[in-house]
XYZ file of C-alpha atoms in Angstrom:
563
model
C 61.098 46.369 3.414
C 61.012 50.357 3.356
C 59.630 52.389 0.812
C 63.259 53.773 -0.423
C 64.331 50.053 -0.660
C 61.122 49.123 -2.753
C 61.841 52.522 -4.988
C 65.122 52.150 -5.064
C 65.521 48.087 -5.640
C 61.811 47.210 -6.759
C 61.776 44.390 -4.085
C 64.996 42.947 -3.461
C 67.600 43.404 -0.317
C 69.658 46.959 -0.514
C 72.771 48.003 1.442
C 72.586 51.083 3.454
C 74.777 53.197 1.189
C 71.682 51.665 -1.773
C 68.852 53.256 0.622
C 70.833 56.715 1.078
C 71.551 57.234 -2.437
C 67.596 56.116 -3.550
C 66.703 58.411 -0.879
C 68.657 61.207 -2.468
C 67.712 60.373 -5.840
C 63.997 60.093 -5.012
C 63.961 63.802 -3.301
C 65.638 65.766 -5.746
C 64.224 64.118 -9.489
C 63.114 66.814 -11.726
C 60.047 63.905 -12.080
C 57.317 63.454 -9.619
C 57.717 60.232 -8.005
C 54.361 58.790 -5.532
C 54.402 55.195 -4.260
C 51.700 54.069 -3.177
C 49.985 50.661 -1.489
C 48.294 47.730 -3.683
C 45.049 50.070 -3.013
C 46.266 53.270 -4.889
C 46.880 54.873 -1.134
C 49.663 57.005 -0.677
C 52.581 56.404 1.177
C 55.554 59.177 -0.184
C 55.951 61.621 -2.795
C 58.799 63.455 -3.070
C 59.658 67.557 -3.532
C 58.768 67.722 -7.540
C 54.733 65.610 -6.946
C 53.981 68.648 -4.664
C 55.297 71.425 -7.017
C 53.845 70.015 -9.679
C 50.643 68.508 -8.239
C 50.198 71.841 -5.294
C 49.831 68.933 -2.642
C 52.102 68.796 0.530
C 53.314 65.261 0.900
C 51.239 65.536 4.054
C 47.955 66.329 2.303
C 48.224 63.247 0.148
C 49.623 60.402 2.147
C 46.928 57.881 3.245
C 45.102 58.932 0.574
C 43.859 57.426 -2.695
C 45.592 58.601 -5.813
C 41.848 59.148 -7.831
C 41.967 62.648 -5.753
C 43.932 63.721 -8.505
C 41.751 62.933 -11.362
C 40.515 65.160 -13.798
C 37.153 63.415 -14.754
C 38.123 63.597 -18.677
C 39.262 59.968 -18.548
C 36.089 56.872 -18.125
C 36.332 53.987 -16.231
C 37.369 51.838 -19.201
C 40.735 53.735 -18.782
C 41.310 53.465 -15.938
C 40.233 49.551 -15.605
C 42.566 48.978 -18.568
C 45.254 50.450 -16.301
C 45.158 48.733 -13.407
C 44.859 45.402 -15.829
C 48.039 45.982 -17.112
C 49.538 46.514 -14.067
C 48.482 43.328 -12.658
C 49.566 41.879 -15.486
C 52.839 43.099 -16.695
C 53.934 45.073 -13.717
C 54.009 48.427 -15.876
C 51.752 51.070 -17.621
C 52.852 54.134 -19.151
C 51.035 56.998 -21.485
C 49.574 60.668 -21.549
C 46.987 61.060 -18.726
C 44.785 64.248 -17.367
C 44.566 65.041 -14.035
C 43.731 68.091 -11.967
C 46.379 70.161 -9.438
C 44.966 71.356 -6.104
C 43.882 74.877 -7.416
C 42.303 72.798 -10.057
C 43.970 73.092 -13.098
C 43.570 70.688 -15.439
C 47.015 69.534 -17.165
C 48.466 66.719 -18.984
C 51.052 64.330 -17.998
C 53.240 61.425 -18.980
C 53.245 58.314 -16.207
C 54.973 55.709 -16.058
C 53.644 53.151 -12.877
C 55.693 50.269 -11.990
C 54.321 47.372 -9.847
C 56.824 46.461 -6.692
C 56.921 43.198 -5.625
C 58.210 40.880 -2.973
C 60.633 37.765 -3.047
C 57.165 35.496 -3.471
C 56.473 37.297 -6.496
C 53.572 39.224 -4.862
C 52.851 43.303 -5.552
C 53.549 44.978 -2.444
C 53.519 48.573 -4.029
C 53.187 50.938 -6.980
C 55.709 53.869 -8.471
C 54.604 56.222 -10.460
C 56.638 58.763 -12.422
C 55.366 61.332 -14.249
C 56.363 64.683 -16.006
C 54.220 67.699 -16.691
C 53.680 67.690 -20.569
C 51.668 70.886 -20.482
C 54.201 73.301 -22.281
C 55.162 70.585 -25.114
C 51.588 70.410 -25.845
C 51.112 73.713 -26.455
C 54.304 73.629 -29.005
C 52.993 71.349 -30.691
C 49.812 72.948 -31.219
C 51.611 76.272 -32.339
C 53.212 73.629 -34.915
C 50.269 72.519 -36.240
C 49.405 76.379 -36.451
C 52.404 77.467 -38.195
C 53.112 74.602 -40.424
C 49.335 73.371 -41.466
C 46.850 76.976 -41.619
C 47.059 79.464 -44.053
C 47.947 82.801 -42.051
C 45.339 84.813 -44.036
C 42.194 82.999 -43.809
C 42.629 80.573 -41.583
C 42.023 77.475 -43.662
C 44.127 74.417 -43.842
C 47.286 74.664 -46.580
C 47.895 72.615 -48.628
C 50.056 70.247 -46.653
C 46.952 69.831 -44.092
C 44.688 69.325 -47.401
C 46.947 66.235 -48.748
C 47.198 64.797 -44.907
C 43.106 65.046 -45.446
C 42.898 63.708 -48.210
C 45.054 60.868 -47.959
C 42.652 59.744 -44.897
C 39.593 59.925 -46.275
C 40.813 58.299 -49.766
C 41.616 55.737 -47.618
C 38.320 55.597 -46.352
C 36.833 56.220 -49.359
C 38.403 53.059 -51.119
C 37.067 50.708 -48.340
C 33.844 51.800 -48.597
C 33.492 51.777 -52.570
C 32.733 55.510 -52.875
C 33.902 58.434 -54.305
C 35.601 61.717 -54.021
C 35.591 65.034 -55.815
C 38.565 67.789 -56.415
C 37.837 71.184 -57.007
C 40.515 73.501 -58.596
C 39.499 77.284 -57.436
C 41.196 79.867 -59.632
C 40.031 83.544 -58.846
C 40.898 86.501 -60.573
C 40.232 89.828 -59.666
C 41.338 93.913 -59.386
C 42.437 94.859 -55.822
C 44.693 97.459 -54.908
C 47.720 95.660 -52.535
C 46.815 96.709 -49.250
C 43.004 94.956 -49.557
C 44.288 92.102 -50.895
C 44.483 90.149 -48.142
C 41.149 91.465 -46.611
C 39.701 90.513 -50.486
C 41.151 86.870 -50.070
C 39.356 86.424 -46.501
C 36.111 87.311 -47.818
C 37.261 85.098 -50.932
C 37.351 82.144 -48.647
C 34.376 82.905 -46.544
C 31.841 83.063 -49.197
C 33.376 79.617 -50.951
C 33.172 77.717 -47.106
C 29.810 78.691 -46.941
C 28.714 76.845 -49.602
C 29.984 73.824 -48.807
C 29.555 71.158 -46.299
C 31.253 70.338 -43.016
C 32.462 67.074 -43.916
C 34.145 69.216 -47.096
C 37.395 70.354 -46.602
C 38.865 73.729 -48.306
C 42.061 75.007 -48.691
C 44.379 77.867 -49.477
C 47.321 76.625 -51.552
C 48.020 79.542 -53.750
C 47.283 83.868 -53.609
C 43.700 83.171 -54.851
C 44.001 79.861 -55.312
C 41.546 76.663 -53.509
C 40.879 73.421 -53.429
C 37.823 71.394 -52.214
C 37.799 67.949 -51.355
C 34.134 66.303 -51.565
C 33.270 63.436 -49.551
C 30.801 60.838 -49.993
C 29.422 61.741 -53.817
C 27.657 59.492 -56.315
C 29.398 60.669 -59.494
C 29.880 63.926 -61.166
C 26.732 64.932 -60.915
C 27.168 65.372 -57.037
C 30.236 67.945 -58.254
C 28.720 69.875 -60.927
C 25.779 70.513 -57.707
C 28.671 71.972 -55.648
C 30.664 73.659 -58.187
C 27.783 75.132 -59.218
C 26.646 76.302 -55.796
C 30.344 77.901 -55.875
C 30.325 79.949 -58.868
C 26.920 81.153 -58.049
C 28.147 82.340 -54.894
C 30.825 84.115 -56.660
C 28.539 85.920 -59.277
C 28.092 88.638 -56.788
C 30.569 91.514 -55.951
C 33.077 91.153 -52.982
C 32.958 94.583 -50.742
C 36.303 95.069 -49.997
C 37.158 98.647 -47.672
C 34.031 99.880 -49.507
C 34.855 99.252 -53.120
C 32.845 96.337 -54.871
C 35.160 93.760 -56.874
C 33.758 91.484 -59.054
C 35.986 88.472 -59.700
C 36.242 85.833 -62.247
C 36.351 82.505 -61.118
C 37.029 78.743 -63.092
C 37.126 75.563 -61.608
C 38.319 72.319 -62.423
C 37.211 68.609 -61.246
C 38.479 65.328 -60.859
C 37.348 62.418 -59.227
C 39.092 59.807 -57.518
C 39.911 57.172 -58.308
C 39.061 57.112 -61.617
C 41.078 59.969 -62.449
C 43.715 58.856 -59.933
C 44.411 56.868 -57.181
C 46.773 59.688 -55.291
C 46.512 63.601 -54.462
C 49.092 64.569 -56.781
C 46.987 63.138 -59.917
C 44.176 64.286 -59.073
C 45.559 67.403 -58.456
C 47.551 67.082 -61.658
C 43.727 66.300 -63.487
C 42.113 68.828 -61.354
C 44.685 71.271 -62.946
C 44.253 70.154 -66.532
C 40.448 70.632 -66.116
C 40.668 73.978 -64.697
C 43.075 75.169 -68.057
C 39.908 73.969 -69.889
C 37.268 76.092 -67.892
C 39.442 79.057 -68.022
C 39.468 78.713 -72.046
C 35.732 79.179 -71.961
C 35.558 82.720 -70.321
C 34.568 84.236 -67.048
C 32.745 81.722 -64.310
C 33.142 78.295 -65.762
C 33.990 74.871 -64.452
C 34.801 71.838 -66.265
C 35.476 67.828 -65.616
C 38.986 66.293 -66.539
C 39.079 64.107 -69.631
C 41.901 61.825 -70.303
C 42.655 64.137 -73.699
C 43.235 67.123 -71.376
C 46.659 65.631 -70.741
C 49.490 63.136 -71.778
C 49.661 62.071 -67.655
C 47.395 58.852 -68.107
C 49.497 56.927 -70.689
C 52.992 58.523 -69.130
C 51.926 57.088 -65.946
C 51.249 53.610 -67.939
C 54.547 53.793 -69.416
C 56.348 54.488 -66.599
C 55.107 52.116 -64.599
C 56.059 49.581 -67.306
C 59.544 50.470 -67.485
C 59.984 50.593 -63.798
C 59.046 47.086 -63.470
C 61.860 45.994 -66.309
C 64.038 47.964 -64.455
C 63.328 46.572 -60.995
C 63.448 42.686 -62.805
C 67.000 43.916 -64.196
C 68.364 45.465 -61.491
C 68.811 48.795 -63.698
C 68.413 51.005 -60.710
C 71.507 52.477 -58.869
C 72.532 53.378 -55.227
C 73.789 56.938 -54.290
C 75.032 57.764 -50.829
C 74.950 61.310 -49.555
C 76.990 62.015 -46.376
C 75.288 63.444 -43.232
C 77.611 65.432 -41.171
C 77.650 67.071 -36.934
C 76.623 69.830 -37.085
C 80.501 71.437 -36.844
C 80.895 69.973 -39.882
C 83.793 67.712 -39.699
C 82.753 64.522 -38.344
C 80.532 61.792 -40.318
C 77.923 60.530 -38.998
C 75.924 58.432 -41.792
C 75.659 57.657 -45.423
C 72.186 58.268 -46.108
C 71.053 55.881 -49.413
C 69.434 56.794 -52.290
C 67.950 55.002 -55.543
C 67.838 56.513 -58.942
C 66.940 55.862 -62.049
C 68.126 56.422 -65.709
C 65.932 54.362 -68.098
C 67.427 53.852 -71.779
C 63.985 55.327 -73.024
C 62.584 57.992 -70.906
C 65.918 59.204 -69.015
C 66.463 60.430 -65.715
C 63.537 59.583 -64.242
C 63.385 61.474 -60.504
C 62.440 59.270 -57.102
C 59.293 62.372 -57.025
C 58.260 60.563 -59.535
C 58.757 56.650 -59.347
C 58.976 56.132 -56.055
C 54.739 57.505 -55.175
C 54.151 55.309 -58.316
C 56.205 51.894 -57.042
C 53.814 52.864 -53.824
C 50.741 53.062 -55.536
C 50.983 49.628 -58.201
C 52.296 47.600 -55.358
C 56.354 47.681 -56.726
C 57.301 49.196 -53.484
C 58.064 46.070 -51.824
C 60.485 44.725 -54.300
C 61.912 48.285 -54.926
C 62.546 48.522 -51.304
C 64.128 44.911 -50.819
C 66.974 45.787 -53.680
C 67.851 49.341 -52.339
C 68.563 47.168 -49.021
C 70.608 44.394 -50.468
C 72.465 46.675 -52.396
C 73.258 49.216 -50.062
C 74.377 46.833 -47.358
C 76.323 44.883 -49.127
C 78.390 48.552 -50.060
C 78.387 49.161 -46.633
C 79.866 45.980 -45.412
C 81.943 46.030 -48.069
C 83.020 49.422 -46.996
C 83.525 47.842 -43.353
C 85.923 45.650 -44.301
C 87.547 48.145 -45.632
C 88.104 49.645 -42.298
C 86.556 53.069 -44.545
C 82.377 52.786 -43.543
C 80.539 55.738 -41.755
C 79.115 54.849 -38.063
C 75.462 54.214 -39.860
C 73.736 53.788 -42.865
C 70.534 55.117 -43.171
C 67.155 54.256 -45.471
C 64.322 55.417 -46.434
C 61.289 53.147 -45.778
C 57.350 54.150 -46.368
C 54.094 53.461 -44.828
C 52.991 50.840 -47.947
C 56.522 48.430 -46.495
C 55.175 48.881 -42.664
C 51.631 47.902 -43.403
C 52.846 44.742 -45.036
C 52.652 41.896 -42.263
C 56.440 40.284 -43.229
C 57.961 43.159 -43.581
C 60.114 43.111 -40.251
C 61.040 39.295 -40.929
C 62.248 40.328 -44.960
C 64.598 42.931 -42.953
C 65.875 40.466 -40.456
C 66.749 37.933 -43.422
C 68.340 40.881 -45.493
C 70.824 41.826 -42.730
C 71.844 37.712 -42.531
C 71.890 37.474 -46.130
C 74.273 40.542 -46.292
C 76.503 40.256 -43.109
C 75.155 43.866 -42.242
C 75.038 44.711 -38.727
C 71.540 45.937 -37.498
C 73.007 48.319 -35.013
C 74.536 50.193 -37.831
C 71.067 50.810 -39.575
C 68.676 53.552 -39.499
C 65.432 53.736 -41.406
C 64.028 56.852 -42.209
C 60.424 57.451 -42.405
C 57.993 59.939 -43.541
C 55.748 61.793 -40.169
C 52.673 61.228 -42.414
C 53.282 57.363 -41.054
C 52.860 58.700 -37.392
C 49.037 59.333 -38.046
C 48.029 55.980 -39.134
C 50.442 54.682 -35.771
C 47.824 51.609 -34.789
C 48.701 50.032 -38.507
C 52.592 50.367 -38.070
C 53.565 50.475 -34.383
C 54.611 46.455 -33.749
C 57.033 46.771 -37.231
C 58.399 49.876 -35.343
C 58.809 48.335 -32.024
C 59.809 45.156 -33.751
C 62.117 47.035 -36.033
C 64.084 48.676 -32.897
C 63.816 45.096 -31.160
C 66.658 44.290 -33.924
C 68.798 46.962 -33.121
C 67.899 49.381 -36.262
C 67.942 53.352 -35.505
C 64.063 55.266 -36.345
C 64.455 58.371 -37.651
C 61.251 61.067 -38.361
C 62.314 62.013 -42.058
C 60.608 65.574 -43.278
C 59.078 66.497 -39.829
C 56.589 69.378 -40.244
C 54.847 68.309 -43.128
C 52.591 65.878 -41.727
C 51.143 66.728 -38.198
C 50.985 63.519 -35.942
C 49.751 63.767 -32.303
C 52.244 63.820 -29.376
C 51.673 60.682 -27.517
C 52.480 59.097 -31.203
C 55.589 60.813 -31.176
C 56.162 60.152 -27.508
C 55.158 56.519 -27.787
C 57.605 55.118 -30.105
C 61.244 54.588 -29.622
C 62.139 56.790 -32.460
C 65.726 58.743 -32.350
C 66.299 61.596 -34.495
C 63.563 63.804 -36.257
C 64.833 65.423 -39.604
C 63.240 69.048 -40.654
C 62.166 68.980 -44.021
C 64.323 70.859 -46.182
C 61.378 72.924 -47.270
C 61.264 74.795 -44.110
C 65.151 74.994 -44.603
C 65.405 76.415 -47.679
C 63.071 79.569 -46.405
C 65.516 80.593 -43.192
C 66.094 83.948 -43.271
C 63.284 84.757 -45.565
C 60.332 84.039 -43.609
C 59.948 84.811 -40.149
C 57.251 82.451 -39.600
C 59.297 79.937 -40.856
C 61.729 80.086 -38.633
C 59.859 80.227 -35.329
C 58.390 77.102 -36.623
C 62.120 75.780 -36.846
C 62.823 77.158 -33.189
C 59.825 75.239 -32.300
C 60.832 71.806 -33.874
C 64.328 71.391 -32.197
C 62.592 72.543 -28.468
C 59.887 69.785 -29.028
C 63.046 67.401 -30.283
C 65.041 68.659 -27.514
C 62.428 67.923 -24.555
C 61.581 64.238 -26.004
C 65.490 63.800 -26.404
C 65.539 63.542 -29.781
C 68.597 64.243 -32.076
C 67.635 67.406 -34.740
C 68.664 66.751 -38.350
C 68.569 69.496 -40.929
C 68.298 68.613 -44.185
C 68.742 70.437 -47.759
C 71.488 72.550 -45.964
C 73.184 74.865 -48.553
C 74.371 77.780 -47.407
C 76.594 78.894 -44.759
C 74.126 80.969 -43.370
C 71.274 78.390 -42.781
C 73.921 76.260 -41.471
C 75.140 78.942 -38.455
C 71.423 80.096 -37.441
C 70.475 76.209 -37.674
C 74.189 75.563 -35.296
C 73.109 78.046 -33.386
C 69.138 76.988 -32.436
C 70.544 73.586 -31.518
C 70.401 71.202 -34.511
C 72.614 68.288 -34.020
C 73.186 67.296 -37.491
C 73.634 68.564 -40.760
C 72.760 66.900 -44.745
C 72.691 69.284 -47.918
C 74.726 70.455 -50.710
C 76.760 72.541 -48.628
C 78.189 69.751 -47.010
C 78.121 66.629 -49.821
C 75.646 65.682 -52.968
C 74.557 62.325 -53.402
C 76.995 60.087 -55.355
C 77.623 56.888 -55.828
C 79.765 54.974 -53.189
C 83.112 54.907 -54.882
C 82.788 58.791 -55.070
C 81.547 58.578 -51.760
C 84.853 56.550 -50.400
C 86.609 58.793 -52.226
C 85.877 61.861 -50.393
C 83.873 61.575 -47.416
C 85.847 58.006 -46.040
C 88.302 59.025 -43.536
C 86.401 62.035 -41.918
């Protein structure tokens, strides 16, 4: 057989008109394409190998492929490759390799084994794009949407991302952590303030370690994360390495400021078992320190602050609630990005309890995650929402899709994928006309939650990115999971128009979205204006007030059911 049958067929007997048109196909992909022999030899490339690779077709052929490698990849990978080749007939991921003027650049390959009517590999095709420029977008992503542009230090989103993985770590190793609550106060004219803050953060990082992480998350505001400690004695040692630090006069263009610094602690997990309580104790300690004058620091107590026994109560009344099905379903339309055409019903839960109120999902839903409610929480807001939407179906009245929010603690749990599955029987709901949304934080723990993804999509249900840019995840993640739409957070909405930096980190969202052929969903759209300069970078799809609140599904009928 010729090479353009084996490319074009992968073994099996072609027509003329077949070879011609795999001939055609093969010399003018926008991919590099090399075939090769069962010992990596080559025996074509086409037009976009050499113009991305530098080598004429006739400086490769007969030759083996590992010419082309970088040297940042072992043997193991390599071995690994070639294993599941044998084995499965296909490989694919993000490889290095080096261009004749040698350049080092990335790439994403996919290598297919050929093989003949005995079922024995005859040859290899590989295809493989340049990745190079997406790379660097995403690295000015993680630069925009994760540093503080004054001093350089992570924000606070890169702080919780942090924090979240060495809590983690922390909890499986029995140790603990301390939070640090910087407030500074000082005299600067306007123009050295920034030049006051850099020196600010310079003088706190070098008193700390490098496992201990600082950030910027307000104008002369910190916080420090502190691995690995046996107690609060361990944190009074650092804070008071801190305020020390701070006792002496900042130079700032010449003049000598003197600031005033207090500093709270709290230590996980006894004074909570996510960021946003410690942060929450942190806070409540640093009120205290300020109370006692100029350079202070203090611990958080449990009289500081209501939070311990809300927390209790809440937690109680969201498990009556869950028992008695007190919750409700909302459904808030998601619209093209013209405006006129549905697309989905995006479903939400909410809460009024007979005691406390409203009660908002910021609140109950981190809580269901952390006391282990999550699961049950989850498996009503699907029952109920599908059976609207088939309801809705029958109807002849339901949106293409219906889309859910799911989180990392439902992934990690091993039946979570076969629950699903019995839901959609249960309900009569159609898989194909579901689409889970979840958080990018999920993307950096991908080993724990890739087979429910994969296994997930196996059913037919959509994966959408929900609040991209506010947890980094590396490309090949991104790249390696069949994921469909990526949704900017509304956050980075919100600020279009009012901070430039904002929106070249928007621009750079949809081109990443655009070159992995993703759809772009903006959410929290409510203004006309965010909604043309969002139309006009090439966002697909639109969800904010502007377009429909969340209500509940008779409402929703009501108005949004025959667009």
């Amino acid at each position: 057989m010729g090479i353009m049958g084996a490319f074009a067929t992968g073994g099996t007997c072609v027509g003329t008109t077949d070879l011609e048109l795999a001939h055609i196909v093969f010399n003018n992909a926008a991919e590099g394409i090399c075939i090769t022999d069962t010992d990596a030899r080559v025996l074509a490339v086409n037009e976009a190998f050499s113009r991305l690779t530098g080598y004429a077709s006739q400086e490769v052929k007969g030759r083996k492929l590992s010419m082309l490698q970088s040297g940042r990849h072992g043997p193991d990978f390599y071995e690994h490759m070639w294993a599941s080749l044998r084995e499965t007939g296909r490989w694919q991921g993000e490889i290095w390799n080096r261009r004749k003027n040698g350049e080092v650049y990335p790439e994403w390959l996919s290598v297919s084994a050929v093989r003949d009517a005995a079922g024995e590999i005859q040859h290899y095709v590989g295809v493989f794009t340049d990745i190079g420029q997406i790379m660097a977008e995403q690295a000015q992503l993680r630069d925009l949407a994760y540093f503080d542009p004054v001093t350089r230090l992570p924000n606070r989103t890169l702080f919780r991302d942090r924090f979240e993985q060495v809590a983690r770590r922390a909890l499986r190793e029995m140790k603990q952590l301390g939070m640090l609550m910087i407030e500074v106060a000082a005299h600067t004219e306007p123009d050295a303030r920034d030049e006051f803050t850099r020196a600010l953060a310079a003088s706190l990082q070098a008193e700390l370690r490098e496992t201990d992480t600082l950030a910027r998350v307000g104008e002369h505001e910190f916080l420090v994360l502190i691995e690995g400690i046996d107690g609060p004695r361990s944190a009074s040692v650092t804070a008071n390495h801190l305020l020390k630090a701070l006792e002496q006069p900042v130079r700032v263009s010449g003049a000598e400021v003197y600031p005033s610094v207090c500093i709270g602690i709290s230590l996980y997990p006894m004074d909570g078992h996510n960021m946003d309580s410690l942060m929450t104790a942190a806070d409540s300690a640093m009120l205290q320190a300020r109370s006692r004058g100029r350079h202070a620091y203090s611990f958080y107590s449990a009289e500081m602050t209501a939070y311990a026994n809300e927390r209790m109560i809440l937690e109680r009344r969201l498990r009556v609630a869950i028992a008695n099905k007190a919750l409700a379903i909302v459904f808030q339309p998601l619209f093209e990005s013209g405006g006129q055409r549905l697309v989905a019903a995006e479903a939400l839960v909410r809460w009024q309890d007979p005691e406390l109120g409203v009660v908002s999902p910021d609140r109950f839903v981190p809580l269901a995650e952390d006391v282990g409610l999550i699961h049950a929480l989850g498996e009503w807001v699907m029952r109920e929402a599908f059976a609207t939407y088939v309801a809705w179906r029958e109807q002849g009245v339901a949106p293409p899709v219906l889309s859910i929010n799911i989180s990392a603690r439902q992934l990690e749990r091993a039946d979570f994928v076969e629950s699903v599955a019995a839901i959609l029987h249960e309900t009569g709901m159609a898989a194909s006309q579901v689409e889970f949304e979840f958080r990018e934080s999920v993307l950096l723990d991908v080993a724990y939650v890739v087979s429910a993804l994969e296994a997930l999509s196996d059913l037919g249900i959509r994966l959408s990115i929900d609040g991209f840019g506010t947890g980094f995840s590396p490309l090949s993640n991104l790249q390696s999971l069949p994921v469909a739409k990526l949704n900017i957070d509304r956050s980075f909405v919100g600020l279009i128009g009012h901070d430039h930096d904002n929106d070249t980190l928007i621009r750079a969202i949809v081109r990443v979205a655009q070159t992995l052929g993703l759809t772009v969903v903006a959410e929290g759209v409510e203004t006309e204006a965010q909604a043309a300069f969002l139309r006009d970078e090439g966002c697909n799809e639109f969800q904010g007030y502007l377009l429909g609140r969340a209500v509940p599904g008779e409402e929703f009928i009501r108005y949004f059911g025959r667009k």
